XYZ file of C-alpha atoms in Angstrom:
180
model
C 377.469 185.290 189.825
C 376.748 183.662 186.650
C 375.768 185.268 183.581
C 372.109 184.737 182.261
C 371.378 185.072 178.395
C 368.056 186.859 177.488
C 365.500 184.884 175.482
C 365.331 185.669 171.545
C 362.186 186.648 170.337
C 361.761 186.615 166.707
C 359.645 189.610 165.832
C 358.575 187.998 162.843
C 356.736 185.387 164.472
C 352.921 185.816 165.342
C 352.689 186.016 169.560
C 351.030 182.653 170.511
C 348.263 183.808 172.717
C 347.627 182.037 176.296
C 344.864 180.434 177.072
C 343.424 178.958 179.940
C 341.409 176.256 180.756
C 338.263 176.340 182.280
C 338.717 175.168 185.649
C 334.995 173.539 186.207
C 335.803 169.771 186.523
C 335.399 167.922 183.264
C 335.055 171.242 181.145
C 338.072 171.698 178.406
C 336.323 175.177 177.011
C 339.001 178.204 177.061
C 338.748 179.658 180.543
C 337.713 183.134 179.607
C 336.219 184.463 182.284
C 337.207 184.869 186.186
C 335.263 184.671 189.127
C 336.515 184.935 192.811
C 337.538 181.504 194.633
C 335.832 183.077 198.087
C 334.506 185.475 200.108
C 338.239 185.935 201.877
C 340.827 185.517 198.421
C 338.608 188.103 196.165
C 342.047 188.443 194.536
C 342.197 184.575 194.127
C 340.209 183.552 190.527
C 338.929 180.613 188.743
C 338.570 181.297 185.127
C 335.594 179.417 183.426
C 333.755 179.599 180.069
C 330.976 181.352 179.641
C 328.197 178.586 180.696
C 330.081 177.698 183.279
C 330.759 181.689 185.406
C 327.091 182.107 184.203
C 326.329 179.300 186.612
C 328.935 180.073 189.425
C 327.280 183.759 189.503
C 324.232 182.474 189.884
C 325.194 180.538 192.753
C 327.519 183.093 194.182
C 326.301 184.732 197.716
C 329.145 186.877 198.801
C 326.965 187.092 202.157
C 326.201 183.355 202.434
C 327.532 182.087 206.508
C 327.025 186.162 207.817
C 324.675 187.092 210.256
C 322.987 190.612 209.702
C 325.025 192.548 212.055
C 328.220 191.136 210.053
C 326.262 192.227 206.868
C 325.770 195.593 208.177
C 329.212 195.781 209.147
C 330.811 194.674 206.007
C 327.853 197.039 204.121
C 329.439 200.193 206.240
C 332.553 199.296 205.547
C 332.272 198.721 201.786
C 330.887 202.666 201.733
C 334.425 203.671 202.876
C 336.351 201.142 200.299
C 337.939 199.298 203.961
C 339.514 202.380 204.827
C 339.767 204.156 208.584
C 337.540 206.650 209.176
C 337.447 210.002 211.265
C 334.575 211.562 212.730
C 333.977 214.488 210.398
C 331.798 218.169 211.597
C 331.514 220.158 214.363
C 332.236 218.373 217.291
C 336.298 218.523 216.639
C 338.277 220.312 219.092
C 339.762 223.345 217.659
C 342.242 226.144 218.829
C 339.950 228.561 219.522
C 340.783 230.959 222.486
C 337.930 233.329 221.732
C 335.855 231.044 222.162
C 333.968 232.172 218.687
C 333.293 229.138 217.568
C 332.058 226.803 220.892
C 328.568 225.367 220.541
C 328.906 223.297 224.120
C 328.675 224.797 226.854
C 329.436 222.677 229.723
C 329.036 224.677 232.866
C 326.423 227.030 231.403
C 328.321 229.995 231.528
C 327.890 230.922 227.895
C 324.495 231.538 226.477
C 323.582 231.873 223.054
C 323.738 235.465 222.305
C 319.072 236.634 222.220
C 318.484 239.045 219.386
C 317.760 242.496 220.696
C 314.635 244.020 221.096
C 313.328 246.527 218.958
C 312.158 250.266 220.641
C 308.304 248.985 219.571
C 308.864 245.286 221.505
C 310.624 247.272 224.431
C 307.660 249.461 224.825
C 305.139 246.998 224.851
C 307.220 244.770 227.559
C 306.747 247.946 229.309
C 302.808 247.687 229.009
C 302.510 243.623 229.003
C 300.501 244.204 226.013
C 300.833 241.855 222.679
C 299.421 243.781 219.158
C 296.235 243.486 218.564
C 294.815 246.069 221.231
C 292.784 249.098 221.651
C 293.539 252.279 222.797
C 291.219 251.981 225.781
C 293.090 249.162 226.876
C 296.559 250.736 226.290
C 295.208 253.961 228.754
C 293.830 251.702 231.256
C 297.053 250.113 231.027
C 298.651 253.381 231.103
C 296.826 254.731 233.987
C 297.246 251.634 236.473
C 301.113 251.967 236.106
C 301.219 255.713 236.239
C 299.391 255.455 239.923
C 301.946 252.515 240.925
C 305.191 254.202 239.765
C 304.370 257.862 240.659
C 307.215 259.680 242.548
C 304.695 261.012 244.602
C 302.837 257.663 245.347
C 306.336 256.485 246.022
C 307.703 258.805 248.786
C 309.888 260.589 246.003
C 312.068 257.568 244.999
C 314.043 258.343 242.025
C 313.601 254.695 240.948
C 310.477 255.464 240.242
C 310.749 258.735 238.448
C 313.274 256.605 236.254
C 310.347 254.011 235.564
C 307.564 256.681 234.863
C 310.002 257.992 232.187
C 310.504 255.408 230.832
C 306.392 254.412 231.194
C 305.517 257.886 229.331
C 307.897 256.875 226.236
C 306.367 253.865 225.517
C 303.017 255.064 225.417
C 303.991 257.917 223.231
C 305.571 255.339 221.047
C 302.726 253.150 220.846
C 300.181 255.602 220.744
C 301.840 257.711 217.806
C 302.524 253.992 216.262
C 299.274 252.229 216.466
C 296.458 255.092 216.983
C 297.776 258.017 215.228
């Protein structure tokens, strides 16, 4: 292979600058300034003076020949710099064998876990009632399930005793909590 011999450059000598022409027909201004030859070579320039890019800009359409779908498109695509995408968020599949973080639940199986009731919200599913009421309508309340859950209305069914128990809590509650 044959040698080659580096160029001299004598330092002492001023660097001749390059220049350009511009590149509008007829035009022998210094090209200064670059525009893009198209749409599809926006890495492919023409260099013009300064009159002459002033009037390529103004003619410039970079969406001239698209319909709006391709406009959208291209617009969607510009917000990502023309780079793949991933869906992003909650719906990824992750290991998760407890199942602690599922939000689908395909075979309804899994529902989303109810708060639980307070002792003053328990008591008052007992009665049906919803604040505001009166005492005379808690007692008739009272008294209608006290005749239907009875033991001794009931044959002595221990179901029943259970309920009336539970019957005579919640109007203690409610009475000690609302009329006392």
């Amino acid at each position: 292979m044959a040698r080659t011999r580096a160029e001299y450059v004598d330092p002492t000598e001023p660097a001749r600058p390059l220049t350009r022409c511009c590149d509008h027909e007829g035009c022998v201004a210094e090209g200064e300034f670059r525009a893009p030859r198209s749409r599809d070579k926006l890495n492919s320039y023409w260099w013009f003076c300064l009159e002459h890019v002033r009037a390529y800009n103004a003619a410039w359409n970079y969406y001239e020949g698209m319909s709006e779908a391709e406009i959208e498109a291209d617009l969607r695509n510009d917000t990502v710099w023309q780079r793949p995408t991933w869906p992003l968020g909650w719906r990824l599949k992750m290991r998760d064998p407890l199942h602690i973080l599922d939000d689908d639940d395909p075979d309804g199986s899994r529902h989303p876990r109810q708060r639980e009731l307070t002792i003053e919200e328990k008591a008052l599913a007992v009665f049906e009632l919803d604040p505001p009421f009166t005492l005379v309508e808690l007692k008739k309340r009272y008294k209608l399930l006290v005749k239907r859950h009875h033991p001794d209305a009931n044959g002595g069914d221990k179901d029943s005793e259970e309920r009336l128990k539970v019957i005579n809590q919640a109007f203690a509650l409610l009475k000690a909590k609302y009329f006392a």
